Short mmCIF file of N, CA and C in Angstrom, two decimals:
data_model
loop_
_atom_site.label_atom_id
_atom_site.label_comp_id
_atom_site.label_asym_id
_atom_site.label_seq_id
_atom_site.Cartn_x
_atom_site.Cartn_y
_atom_site.Cartn_z
N MET A 292 1.02 -1.10 -0.26
CA MET A 292 0.51 0.14 0.06
C MET A 292 1.17 1.16 0.22
N ALA A 293 0.53 2.45 -1.17
CA ALA A 293 1.00 3.36 -1.18
C ALA A 293 1.34 4.14 0.14
N GLU A 294 2.18 4.97 0.84
CA GLU A 294 2.46 6.06 1.78
C GLU A 294 1.33 7.07 1.11
N ARG A 295 0.22 7.34 2.30
CA ARG A 295 0.01 9.10 1.75
C ARG A 295 1.07 9.87 1.97
N ARG A 296 0.71 10.58 1.13
CA ARG A 296 1.88 12.17 0.88
C ARG A 296 0.68 13.33 1.72
N ARG A 297 1.85 14.22 2.16
CA ARG A 297 1.01 15.05 3.17
C ARG A 297 1.94 16.19 3.03
N GLY A 298 1.81 17.43 3.69
CA GLY A 298 2.32 18.72 3.85
C GLY A 298 3.12 19.21 2.32
N ARG A 299 4.71 18.90 2.77
CA ARG A 299 5.78 19.69 1.78
C ARG A 299 5.69 18.29 1.05
N ALA A 300 5.61 17.30 1.10
CA ALA A 300 5.95 16.23 0.23
C ALA A 300 5.06 16.34 -0.94
N LEU A 301 3.63 16.33 -0.43
CA LEU A 301 2.27 16.48 -1.26
C LEU A 301 2.27 17.52 -1.86
N GLU A 302 2.68 18.99 -1.59
CA GLU A 302 2.82 19.80 -2.44
C GLU A 302 3.85 19.90 -3.19
N ASP A 303 5.23 19.23 -3.08
CA ASP A 303 6.40 19.26 -3.96
C ASP A 303 5.62 18.23 -5.20
N ALA A 304 5.07 17.04 -4.67
CA ALA A 304 4.78 15.97 -5.98
C ALA A 304 3.87 16.87 -6.35
N LEU A 305 2.65 17.47 -6.01
CA LEU A 305 1.89 18.28 -7.41
C LEU A 305 2.62 19.68 -8.32
N LEU A 306 3.50 20.36 -7.56
CA LEU A 306 3.82 20.94 -8.76
C LEU A 306 4.88 20.53 -8.96
N ASP A 307 5.58 19.42 -8.68
CA ASP A 307 6.45 18.87 -10.14
C ASP A 307 5.32 18.24 -11.51
N ALA A 308 4.06 17.37 -10.47
CA ALA A 308 3.66 16.88 -12.10
C ALA A 308 3.13 18.43 -12.54
N ALA A 309 2.68 19.45 -12.13
CA ALA A 309 2.31 20.34 -12.97
C ALA A 309 3.18 20.90 -13.64
N TRP A 310 4.83 21.11 -13.22
CA TRP A 310 5.84 21.05 -14.36
C TRP A 310 5.74 20.07 -15.14
N GLN A 311 5.93 19.05 -15.14
CA GLN A 311 5.95 17.96 -15.82
C GLN A 311 4.68 18.28 -17.39
N GLN A 312 3.40 18.14 -16.61
CA GLN A 312 2.78 18.97 -17.60
C GLN A 312 2.48 19.72 -18.58
N LEU A 313 3.39 20.63 -17.61
CA LEU A 313 3.32 22.19 -18.46
C LEU A 313 4.43 22.03 -19.77
N THR A 314 5.30 21.52 -19.12
CA THR A 314 6.79 21.23 -20.40
C THR A 314 6.42 20.19 -21.51
N GLU A 315 5.79 19.27 -20.89
CA GLU A 315 5.30 18.33 -22.17
C GLU A 315 4.15 18.58 -23.17
N ASN A 316 2.99 19.41 -22.34
CA ASN A 316 1.91 19.47 -23.59
C ASN A 316 1.84 20.94 -23.46
N GLY A 317 2.36 21.78 -22.49
CA GLY A 317 2.32 23.55 -22.69
C GLY A 317 1.03 24.20 -22.11
N TYR A 318 0.65 24.82 -21.61
CA TYR A 318 -0.06 25.75 -21.16
C TYR A 318 -1.94 25.45 -21.77
N ALA A 319 -2.11 25.19 -22.95
CA ALA A 319 -3.15 24.70 -23.48
C ALA A 319 -3.86 24.24 -22.34
N ALA A 320 -2.90 22.72 -22.14
CA ALA A 320 -3.36 21.66 -21.50
C ALA A 320 -2.55 21.68 -19.94
N PHE A 321 -2.41 22.74 -19.46
CA PHE A 321 -2.15 23.10 -18.27
C PHE A 321 -3.29 23.20 -17.37
N THR A 322 -4.40 21.99 -17.31
CA THR A 322 -5.64 22.53 -16.53
C THR A 322 -5.57 21.91 -15.25
N MET A 323 -6.27 22.13 -14.57
CA MET A 323 -6.33 21.72 -13.07
C MET A 323 -6.63 20.09 -13.00
N ASP A 324 -7.59 19.59 -13.85
CA ASP A 324 -7.84 18.28 -14.02
C ASP A 324 -6.96 17.61 -14.56
N ALA A 325 -5.83 17.97 -15.34
CA ALA A 325 -4.58 17.51 -15.90
C ALA A 325 -3.38 17.51 -15.00
N VAL A 326 -3.58 18.54 -14.24
CA VAL A 326 -2.20 18.15 -13.10
C VAL A 326 -2.77 17.34 -12.43
N ALA A 327 -4.13 17.41 -11.90
CA ALA A 327 -4.61 16.57 -10.47
C ALA A 327 -4.20 15.04 -10.79
N ALA A 328 -4.77 14.93 -12.41
CA ALA A 328 -4.67 13.36 -12.76
C ALA A 328 -2.82 12.74 -12.80
N ARG A 329 -2.07 13.96 -13.42
CA ARG A 329 -0.51 13.33 -13.65
C ARG A 329 -0.58 13.20 -11.61
N ALA A 330 -1.12 13.80 -10.99
CA ALA A 330 -0.09 14.11 -9.62
C ALA A 330 -0.81 12.70 -8.89
N GLY A 331 -2.01 12.45 -9.57
CA GLY A 331 -2.61 11.19 -9.00
C GLY A 331 -3.48 11.54 -7.53
N THR A 332 -4.24 12.59 -7.55
CA THR A 332 -4.79 13.06 -7.01
C THR A 332 -6.16 13.75 -7.40
N SER A 333 -6.91 14.82 -6.80
CA SER A 333 -8.07 15.06 -7.12
C SER A 333 -7.98 16.50 -7.08
N ARG A 334 -9.24 17.23 -7.71
CA ARG A 334 -8.83 18.57 -8.20
C ARG A 334 -9.09 19.43 -6.97
N PRO A 335 -9.91 18.67 -5.58
CA PRO A 335 -10.27 19.46 -4.62
C PRO A 335 -9.00 19.59 -3.85
N VAL A 336 -7.66 18.45 -3.94
CA VAL A 336 -6.59 18.73 -3.24
C VAL A 336 -5.77 19.75 -3.98
N LEU A 337 -5.28 19.96 -5.43
CA LEU A 337 -5.19 21.16 -5.74
C LEU A 337 -5.78 22.90 -5.28
N TYR A 338 -6.89 22.85 -5.27
CA TYR A 338 -7.95 24.01 -5.40
C TYR A 338 -7.75 24.25 -3.49
N ARG A 339 -7.31 23.36 -2.79
CA ARG A 339 -7.27 23.52 -1.41
C ARG A 339 -5.74 24.58 -1.39
N ARG A 340 -4.59 24.31 -2.53
CA ARG A 340 -3.71 25.22 -2.62
C ARG A 340 -3.72 26.51 -3.73
N TRP A 341 -3.96 26.03 -4.20
CA TRP A 341 -4.16 27.36 -5.20
C TRP A 341 -5.76 27.71 -6.12
N ALA A 342 -6.02 28.76 -5.77
CA ALA A 342 -7.17 29.20 -6.68
C ALA A 342 -8.02 28.78 -7.93
N GLY A 343 -6.67 28.57 -8.82
CA GLY A 343 -7.57 28.39 -10.34
C GLY A 343 -5.42 28.04 -10.81
N ARG A 344 -5.35 27.78 -12.12
CA ARG A 344 -4.40 27.60 -12.74
C ARG A 344 -3.16 28.80 -12.68
N HIS A 345 -3.87 30.11 -12.76
CA HIS A 345 -2.91 30.93 -12.93
C HIS A 345 -1.92 30.89 -11.40
N GLU A 346 -2.81 30.66 -10.48
CA GLU A 346 -1.93 30.39 -9.19
C GLU A 346 -0.64 29.56 -8.58
N LEU A 347 -1.75 28.75 -9.34
CA LEU A 347 -0.35 26.90 -9.62
C LEU A 347 0.24 27.04 -11.00
N LEU A 348 0.75 28.12 -11.64
CA LEU A 348 1.19 28.41 -12.77
C LEU A 348 2.20 29.13 -11.45
N HIS A 349 2.24 29.92 -11.06
CA HIS A 349 3.26 30.65 -10.57
C HIS A 349 4.05 29.71 -9.43
N ALA A 350 3.22 29.16 -8.52
CA ALA A 350 3.84 28.54 -7.92
C ALA A 350 4.69 27.40 -7.94
N THR A 351 4.24 26.92 -9.15
CA THR A 351 5.04 25.95 -9.95
C THR A 351 6.51 26.58 -10.72
N LEU A 352 6.17 27.73 -11.32
CA LEU A 352 7.43 28.40 -11.63
C LEU A 352 8.31 28.60 -10.49
N ALA A 353 7.85 28.92 -9.49
CA ALA A 353 8.52 29.54 -8.57
C ALA A 353 9.11 27.94 -7.65
N HIS A 354 8.58 27.05 -7.72
CA HIS A 354 9.16 26.04 -7.30
C HIS A 354 10.36 25.18 -8.23
N VAL A 355 10.19 25.60 -9.03
CA VAL A 355 11.57 25.08 -10.27
C VAL A 355 12.45 26.08 -10.04
N LYS A 356 12.22 27.34 -10.14
CA LYS A 356 13.37 28.28 -9.56
C LYS A 356 13.69 28.25 -8.37
N GLU A 357 13.33 27.71 -7.05
CA GLU A 357 13.82 27.68 -6.05
C GLU A 357 15.07 26.28 -6.06
N ARG A 358 14.40 25.46 -6.93
CA ARG A 358 15.55 24.20 -7.41
C ARG A 358 16.62 24.55 -7.95
N THR A 359 16.56 25.55 -8.98
CA THR A 359 17.58 26.30 -9.36
C THR A 359 18.55 27.23 -8.20
N HIS A 360 18.47 26.83 -7.38
CA HIS A 360 19.46 28.22 -6.38
C HIS A 360 20.45 27.93 -6.82
N LEU A 361 20.50 29.57 -7.23
CA LEU A 361 22.41 29.94 -7.38
C LEU A 361 23.17 30.07 -5.99
N GLY A 362 24.08 29.11 -6.06
CA GLY A 362 25.09 30.22 -5.26
C GLY A 362 25.85 31.46 -5.58
N LEU A 363 26.24 32.17 -3.92
CA LEU A 363 27.19 33.68 -4.32
C LEU A 363 28.30 33.10 -4.75
N PRO A 364 28.75 33.26 -5.84
CA PRO A 364 30.58 32.95 -6.26
C PRO A 364 31.28 33.64 -5.65
N ASP A 365 32.91 33.50 -5.19
CA ASP A 365 33.26 34.61 -4.81
C ASP A 365 34.78 34.13 -5.62
N THR A 366 35.77 34.22 -6.79
CA THR A 366 36.24 33.93 -7.12
C THR A 366 37.57 34.87 -7.03
N GLY A 367 37.09 36.25 -6.69
CA GLY A 367 38.51 37.25 -6.41
C GLY A 367 37.88 38.40 -7.38
N THR A 368 37.35 38.10 -8.30
CA THR A 368 37.34 39.00 -9.48
C THR A 368 35.71 39.46 -9.68
N LEU A 369 35.15 40.37 -10.17
CA LEU A 369 33.73 40.58 -11.10
C LEU A 369 33.87 39.46 -12.02
N ARG A 370 34.65 39.40 -13.09
CA ARG A 370 34.59 38.69 -13.83
C ARG A 370 34.36 37.14 -14.03
N GLY A 371 35.31 36.74 -12.88
CA GLY A 371 35.09 35.20 -12.54
C GLY A 371 34.02 35.11 -12.07
N ASP A 372 33.20 35.74 -10.97
CA ASP A 372 31.88 35.93 -10.36
C ASP A 372 31.21 35.58 -11.30
N VAL A 373 30.91 36.52 -12.30
CA VAL A 373 29.92 36.98 -12.85
C VAL A 373 29.67 35.43 -14.44
N LEU A 374 31.03 35.13 -14.65
CA LEU A 374 31.28 34.06 -15.00
C LEU A 374 30.35 32.71 -14.31
N ALA A 375 31.21 32.97 -13.05
CA ALA A 375 30.60 31.37 -12.36
C ALA A 375 28.92 31.67 -12.26
N LEU A 376 28.34 32.83 -11.24
CA LEU A 376 27.09 32.60 -11.59
C LEU A 376 25.99 32.73 -13.11
N MET A 377 26.71 32.98 -14.43
CA MET A 377 26.36 32.41 -15.50
C MET A 377 26.30 30.90 -15.86
N LYS A 378 27.16 30.36 -15.39
CA LYS A 378 27.81 29.13 -15.43
C LYS A 378 26.59 27.80 -14.62
N GLN A 379 26.57 28.67 -13.75
CA GLN A 379 25.67 27.95 -12.51
C GLN A 379 24.21 27.52 -13.37
N ALA A 380 23.71 29.31 -13.70
CA ALA A 380 22.51 29.69 -14.57
C ALA A 380 22.33 28.49 -15.95
N ASN A 381 23.30 28.68 -16.39
CA ASN A 381 23.39 27.75 -17.82
C ASN A 381 22.88 26.43 -17.68
N GLY A 382 23.31 25.84 -16.17
CA GLY A 382 22.94 24.12 -16.42
C GLY A 382 21.70 24.42 -15.71
N THR A 383 20.86 25.12 -15.21
CA THR A 383 19.95 25.27 -14.33
C THR A 383 18.42 26.05 -14.85
N SER A 384 19.37 27.13 -15.69
CA SER A 384 17.97 27.48 -16.00
C SER A 384 17.52 27.46 -17.14
N THR A 385 17.90 26.84 -18.11
CA THR A 385 17.54 26.74 -19.97
C THR A 385 16.07 25.94 -20.10
N GLY A 386 15.69 25.24 -19.21
CA GLY A 386 14.20 24.83 -19.15
C GLY A 386 13.62 25.84 -18.85
N LEU A 387 13.99 26.31 -17.64
CA LEU A 387 12.77 27.47 -17.27
C LEU A 387 12.47 28.85 -18.32
N THR A 388 13.65 29.20 -18.81
CA THR A 388 13.49 30.07 -19.59
C THR A 388 13.14 30.30 -20.92
N ALA A 389 12.99 28.66 -21.28
CA ALA A 389 12.41 27.94 -22.89
C ALA A 389 10.93 27.92 -22.21
N VAL A 390 10.63 27.20 -21.23
CA VAL A 390 9.34 27.62 -20.88
C VAL A 390 8.33 28.65 -20.78
N MET A 391 9.12 29.84 -19.93
CA MET A 391 8.52 30.92 -19.87
C MET A 391 8.52 32.02 -21.42
N THR A 392 9.09 31.42 -22.32
CA THR A 392 9.11 31.88 -23.26
C THR A 392 8.19 31.11 -24.13
N VAL A 393 8.46 29.75 -24.63
CA VAL A 393 7.85 29.25 -25.59
C VAL A 393 6.38 28.79 -25.49
N HIS A 394 6.33 28.49 -23.91
CA HIS A 394 4.85 27.77 -24.11
C HIS A 394 3.99 28.61 -23.35
N LEU A 395 4.47 29.76 -22.59
CA LEU A 395 3.26 30.90 -21.86
C LEU A 395 3.07 31.67 -22.79
N ALA A 396 3.11 32.12 -23.84
CA ALA A 396 2.53 33.09 -24.82
C ALA A 396 0.84 33.49 -24.65
N GLU A 397 -0.04 32.10 -24.41
CA GLU A 397 -1.38 32.18 -24.30
C GLU A 397 -1.69 32.54 -22.82
N TYR A 398 -0.59 32.29 -21.65
CA TYR A 398 -0.82 33.00 -20.49
C TYR A 398 -1.19 34.34 -20.63
N TYR A 399 0.27 34.97 -21.54
CA TYR A 399 0.33 35.98 -21.23
C TYR A 399 -0.94 36.91 -21.74
N GLU A 400 -1.12 36.06 -22.69
CA GLU A 400 -2.45 36.61 -23.70
C GLU A 400 -3.86 36.76 -22.70
N GLU A 401 -3.35 35.95 -21.91
CA GLU A 401 -4.93 35.78 -21.11
C GLU A 401 -5.35 36.46 -19.99
N THR A 402 -3.84 36.62 -19.31
CA THR A 402 -3.46 37.49 -18.48
C THR A 402 -3.50 38.85 -18.59
N GLY A 403 -3.09 39.43 -19.99
CA GLY A 403 -2.55 40.78 -20.01
C GLY A 403 -1.07 40.94 -19.70
N THR A 404 -0.57 40.35 -19.22
CA THR A 404 0.69 40.39 -18.68
C THR A 404 2.10 40.22 -19.52
N SER A 405 3.15 40.33 -18.97
CA SER A 405 4.50 40.21 -20.09
C SER A 405 5.48 39.16 -19.66
N PRO A 406 5.96 38.32 -20.46
CA PRO A 406 7.27 37.96 -19.97
C PRO A 406 8.30 38.44 -18.64
N ALA A 407 8.29 40.15 -18.86
CA ALA A 407 8.64 40.68 -17.88
C ALA A 407 8.34 40.96 -16.08
N GLU A 408 7.00 40.70 -16.47
CA GLU A 408 5.68 40.82 -15.27
C GLU A 408 5.99 39.37 -14.15
N LEU A 409 6.29 38.49 -15.39
CA LEU A 409 6.23 36.87 -14.52
C LEU A 409 7.61 36.82 -14.02
N ARG A 410 8.67 37.39 -14.71
CA ARG A 410 10.18 37.82 -14.14
C ARG A 410 9.94 38.00 -13.27
N GLU A 411 9.77 39.35 -12.71
CA GLU A 411 9.86 40.27 -11.74
C GLU A 411 9.15 39.05 -10.64
N LEU A 412 7.84 38.99 -10.96
CA LEU A 412 7.74 37.45 -9.62
C LEU A 412 8.57 36.82 -9.35
N LEU A 413 9.77 36.07 -10.45
CA LEU A 413 10.49 35.07 -10.10
C LEU A 413 11.68 35.61 -9.29
N LEU A 414 11.49 36.75 -9.96
CA LEU A 414 13.60 37.11 -9.45
C LEU A 414 13.41 37.82 -7.84
N ALA A 415 12.37 37.91 -6.82
CA ALA A 415 12.26 38.54 -6.31
C ALA A 415 13.71 37.83 -4.65
N GLY A 416 13.66 36.79 -4.80
CA GLY A 416 14.70 36.67 -3.93
C GLY A 416 15.72 36.48 -4.68
N ARG A 417 15.99 36.62 -5.93
CA ARG A 417 17.20 36.89 -6.49
C ARG A 417 18.26 38.13 -6.42
N ARG A 418 17.68 39.22 -6.56
CA ARG A 418 18.13 40.48 -6.38
C ARG A 418 19.62 40.22 -5.43
N PRO A 419 19.43 40.00 -3.91
CA PRO A 419 20.23 40.24 -3.05
C PRO A 419 21.66 39.66 -3.55
N LEU A 420 21.26 38.37 -4.03
CA LEU A 420 22.67 37.79 -4.52
C LEU A 420 23.85 38.53 -5.73
N LEU A 421 22.96 39.16 -6.45
CA LEU A 421 23.34 40.39 -7.57
C LEU A 421 24.11 41.24 -6.93
N ASP A 422 23.41 41.56 -5.55
CA ASP A 422 23.73 43.19 -5.03
C ASP A 422 25.15 42.69 -4.31
N ALA A 423 25.01 41.33 -3.68
CA ALA A 423 26.29 41.32 -2.68
C ALA A 423 27.45 41.16 -4.14
N LEU A 424 26.80 40.77 -4.97
CA LEU A 424 28.17 40.32 -6.41
C LEU A 424 28.73 41.58 -6.69
N TYR A 425 27.82 42.54 -6.83
CA TYR A 425 28.33 44.16 -7.19
C TYR A 425 28.92 45.06 -6.15
N VAL A 426 28.43 44.70 -4.29
CA VAL A 426 29.06 45.47 -3.46
C VAL A 426 30.74 45.01 -3.72
N ARG A 427 30.77 43.79 -3.38
CA ARG A 427 32.37 43.06 -3.39
C ARG A 427 33.03 43.71 -4.44
N ALA A 428 32.47 43.81 -5.91
CA ALA A 428 33.42 44.34 -6.85
C ALA A 428 34.00 45.67 -6.63
N ALA A 429 32.87 46.60 -6.22
CA ALA A 429 33.34 47.80 -5.66
C ALA A 429 34.22 48.31 -4.42
N GLU A 430 34.36 47.26 -3.68
CA GLU A 430 35.28 47.22 -2.51
C GLU A 430 36.62 47.21 -3.39
N ARG A 431 36.20 45.77 -4.18
CA ARG A 431 37.99 45.24 -4.62
C ARG A 431 38.27 46.91 -5.86
N GLY A 432 37.66 47.82 -5.83
CA GLY A 432 37.88 49.12 -6.82
C GLY A 432 37.54 48.62 -8.22
N GLU A 433 36.79 47.53 -8.32
CA GLU A 433 36.82 47.07 -10.29
C GLU A 433 35.47 47.81 -10.80
N ILE A 434 34.54 48.61 -10.02
CA ILE A 434 33.54 49.16 -10.53
C ILE A 434 33.40 50.11 -9.42
N ASP A 435 32.23 50.94 -10.52
CA ASP A 435 31.89 52.26 -9.50
C ASP A 435 30.54 52.24 -9.51
N LEU A 436 29.66 51.79 -8.63
CA LEU A 436 28.64 51.26 -8.42
C LEU A 436 27.17 52.37 -8.69
N ALA A 437 27.92 53.22 -8.57
CA ALA A 437 27.18 54.75 -9.33
C ALA A 437 26.86 54.48 -11.07
N ARG A 438 27.39 54.27 -11.57
CA ARG A 438 27.45 53.98 -12.79
C ARG A 438 26.72 52.58 -13.22
N ILE A 439 26.34 52.06 -12.74
CA ILE A 439 25.71 50.37 -12.97
C ILE A 439 24.44 50.58 -12.52
N THR A 440 23.78 50.62 -14.01
CA THR A 440 21.90 51.15 -13.58
C THR A 440 21.74 49.16 -14.04
N ASP A 441 20.26 49.30 -13.73
CA ASP A 441 19.74 48.12 -13.81
C ASP A 441 20.03 47.34 -14.81
N ARG A 442 19.77 48.00 -16.03
CA ARG A 442 19.95 47.01 -17.11
C ARG A 442 21.21 46.48 -17.48
N ILE A 443 22.52 47.46 -17.02
CA ILE A 443 23.96 46.93 -16.98
C ILE A 443 23.97 46.53 -16.04
N ARG A 444 23.47 46.30 -14.96
CA ARG A 444 23.77 45.01 -14.18
C ARG A 444 23.17 43.65 -14.27
N TYR A 445 22.31 43.70 -15.64
CA TYR A 445 21.39 42.43 -15.61
C TYR A 445 22.46 41.91 -16.87
N LEU A 446 22.74 42.61 -17.80
CA LEU A 446 23.12 42.45 -18.91
C LEU A 446 23.94 41.76 -19.30
N PRO A 447 24.89 40.80 -18.60
CA PRO A 447 25.20 39.74 -19.26
C PRO A 447 24.34 38.28 -19.00
N PHE A 448 23.16 38.59 -18.11
CA PHE A 448 22.27 37.56 -17.99
C PHE A 448 21.25 37.46 -19.22
N THR A 449 21.03 38.85 -19.11
CA THR A 449 19.68 39.06 -20.33
C THR A 449 20.66 38.73 -21.95
N LEU A 450 22.10 38.86 -22.28
CA LEU A 450 22.20 38.41 -23.60
C LEU A 450 22.47 36.95 -23.22
N GLN A 451 22.86 36.09 -22.03
CA GLN A 451 22.88 34.73 -21.83
C GLN A 451 21.45 34.14 -22.34
N ARG A 452 20.19 34.99 -21.40
CA ARG A 452 18.83 34.13 -21.67
C ARG A 452 18.31 34.68 -23.47
N HIS A 453 19.06 35.47 -23.73
CA HIS A 453 18.71 35.51 -25.53
C HIS A 453 19.28 34.24 -26.27
N GLU A 454 20.47 34.12 -25.74
CA GLU A 454 21.40 32.92 -26.51
C GLU A 454 20.23 31.42 -26.28
N ILE A 455 20.04 31.28 -25.09
CA ILE A 455 19.45 30.42 -24.62
C ILE A 455 17.65 30.13 -25.71
N LEU A 456 17.34 31.41 -25.77
CA LEU A 456 15.72 31.32 -26.39
C LEU A 456 15.72 31.28 -28.08
N MET A 457 17.55 31.81 -28.18
CA MET A 457 17.79 31.11 -30.05
C MET A 457 18.17 29.85 -30.18
N THR A 458 18.22 29.72 -29.12
CA THR A 458 19.13 28.03 -29.60
C THR A 458 18.41 26.94 -28.57
N LEU A 459 17.57 27.20 -27.85
CA LEU A 459 17.40 25.98 -26.57
C LEU A 459 18.11 25.40 -25.81
N LYS A 460 19.18 25.54 -25.84
CA LYS A 460 20.25 25.13 -25.08
C LYS A 460 20.81 25.56 -24.65
N PRO A 461 21.77 25.07 -23.73
CA PRO A 461 23.15 25.70 -22.88
C PRO A 461 24.05 26.26 -23.63
N VAL A 462 24.42 27.76 -22.89
CA VAL A 462 25.26 28.69 -23.71
C VAL A 462 26.79 27.95 -23.91
N PRO A 463 26.88 27.94 -24.90
CA PRO A 463 28.65 27.37 -24.64
C PRO A 463 29.48 28.30 -23.93
N GLU A 464 30.63 27.64 -23.23
CA GLU A 464 30.95 28.41 -22.52
C GLU A 464 31.79 29.72 -23.22
N ALA A 465 32.80 29.53 -24.15
CA ALA A 465 33.07 30.58 -24.96
C ALA A 465 31.95 32.14 -25.71
N THR A 466 30.88 31.32 -25.65
CA THR A 466 29.86 32.62 -25.97
C THR A 466 29.69 33.21 -24.40
N LEU A 467 29.65 32.30 -23.06
CA LEU A 467 29.99 33.04 -22.25
C LEU A 467 30.51 34.12 -21.95
N GLU A 468 31.86 33.65 -22.17
CA GLU A 468 33.56 34.42 -21.98
C GLU A 468 33.06 35.78 -22.74
N GLU A 469 32.88 35.62 -24.36
CA GLU A 469 32.88 36.53 -24.95
C GLU A 469 31.78 37.48 -24.80
N ILE A 470 30.51 37.04 -23.94
CA ILE A 470 29.50 38.52 -23.67
C ILE A 470 29.62 39.22 -22.33
N VAL A 471 30.92 38.74 -21.43
CA VAL A 471 31.47 39.11 -20.30
C VAL A 471 32.97 39.90 -20.59
N ASP A 472 33.32 39.31 -21.67
CA ASP A 472 34.82 40.05 -22.22
C ASP A 472 34.52 41.39 -23.00
N THR A 473 33.87 41.17 -23.61
CA THR A 473 33.90 42.05 -25.12
C THR A 473 32.52 43.00 -25.07
N ILE A 474 31.58 42.78 -24.12
CA ILE A 474 30.17 43.88 -24.14
C ILE A 474 30.17 44.26 -22.50
N TYR A 475 30.12 43.29 -21.91
CA TYR A 475 29.72 43.36 -20.27
C TYR A 475 30.85 44.28 -19.46
N LEU A 476 32.65 43.83 -19.33
CA LEU A 476 33.47 44.16 -19.26
C LEU A 476 33.64 45.54 -19.39
N PRO A 477 33.81 45.87 -20.12
CA PRO A 477 33.92 47.39 -20.42
C PRO A 477 32.80 48.31 -20.38
N LEU A 478 31.79 48.09 -19.92
CA LEU A 478 30.65 48.84 -19.50
C LEU A 478 30.91 49.43 -18.38
N VAL A 479 31.70 48.09 -17.41
CA VAL A 479 31.61 48.77 -16.08
C VAL A 479 33.09 49.16 -15.06
N ARG A 480 33.78 48.91 -15.71
CA ARG A 480 34.95 49.38 -15.48
C ARG A 480 35.13 50.65 -15.33
N PRO A 481 35.71 50.87 -14.43
CA PRO A 481 35.83 52.27 -14.11
C PRO A 481 36.55 53.14 -15.47
N ARG A 482 36.15 54.44 -15.61
CA ARG A 482 36.89 55.02 -16.75
C ARG A 482 38.01 55.94 -16.43
N PRO A 483 38.84 56.03 -16.56
CA PRO A 483 40.09 56.85 -16.28
C PRO A 483 39.77 58.41 -16.37
N PRO A 484 40.46 59.08 -15.61
CA PRO A 484 39.92 60.40 -15.27
C PRO A 484 40.47 61.03 -16.79
N ASP A 485 39.57 62.03 -16.44
CA ASP A 485 39.97 63.08 -18.06
C ASP A 485 41.18 63.77 -17.51
N ARG A 486 41.93 63.71 -18.52
CA ARG A 486 43.19 65.08 -18.45
C ARG A 486 43.20 66.27 -18.68
#
């Protein structure tokens, strides 16, 4: 006789089933009925936790994002730290990036939201990681924090995400290095004083 799932184990199983349903069949087939059937449970079990499929989708994406938790690298240089973070994301975020773009067009249309808004929802806990990375780089004299806008702060990761979307595969290491060395670092390094 199978052991009955409860609490966190049940919620993890439901969210894992929801992720499988989404990635294998797309958002159109991401229904409460389909997820319940895949999880081997009933719709009321889902509805006790989530009001509907939008809330279930948000919880599913947050669940997957949490499993792709990135650690704060400390290589001693901004270049090394950013590359290490990109390599971590390369191995864990490729599927999530593809799903958020390829599978969720109907969701964005249905809700009147955009990928940027959904990304903001998922990034809520990730900002301190980058903040710490940039503060350390400033303390080492590698960057001037006053010059680092949000667009520049996220630039290497935005370009990495673009590469993933174009190929639906992890980005080759040489491409990550090109992004950091030829595009990103020239923007953030302190400028020499005018003579």
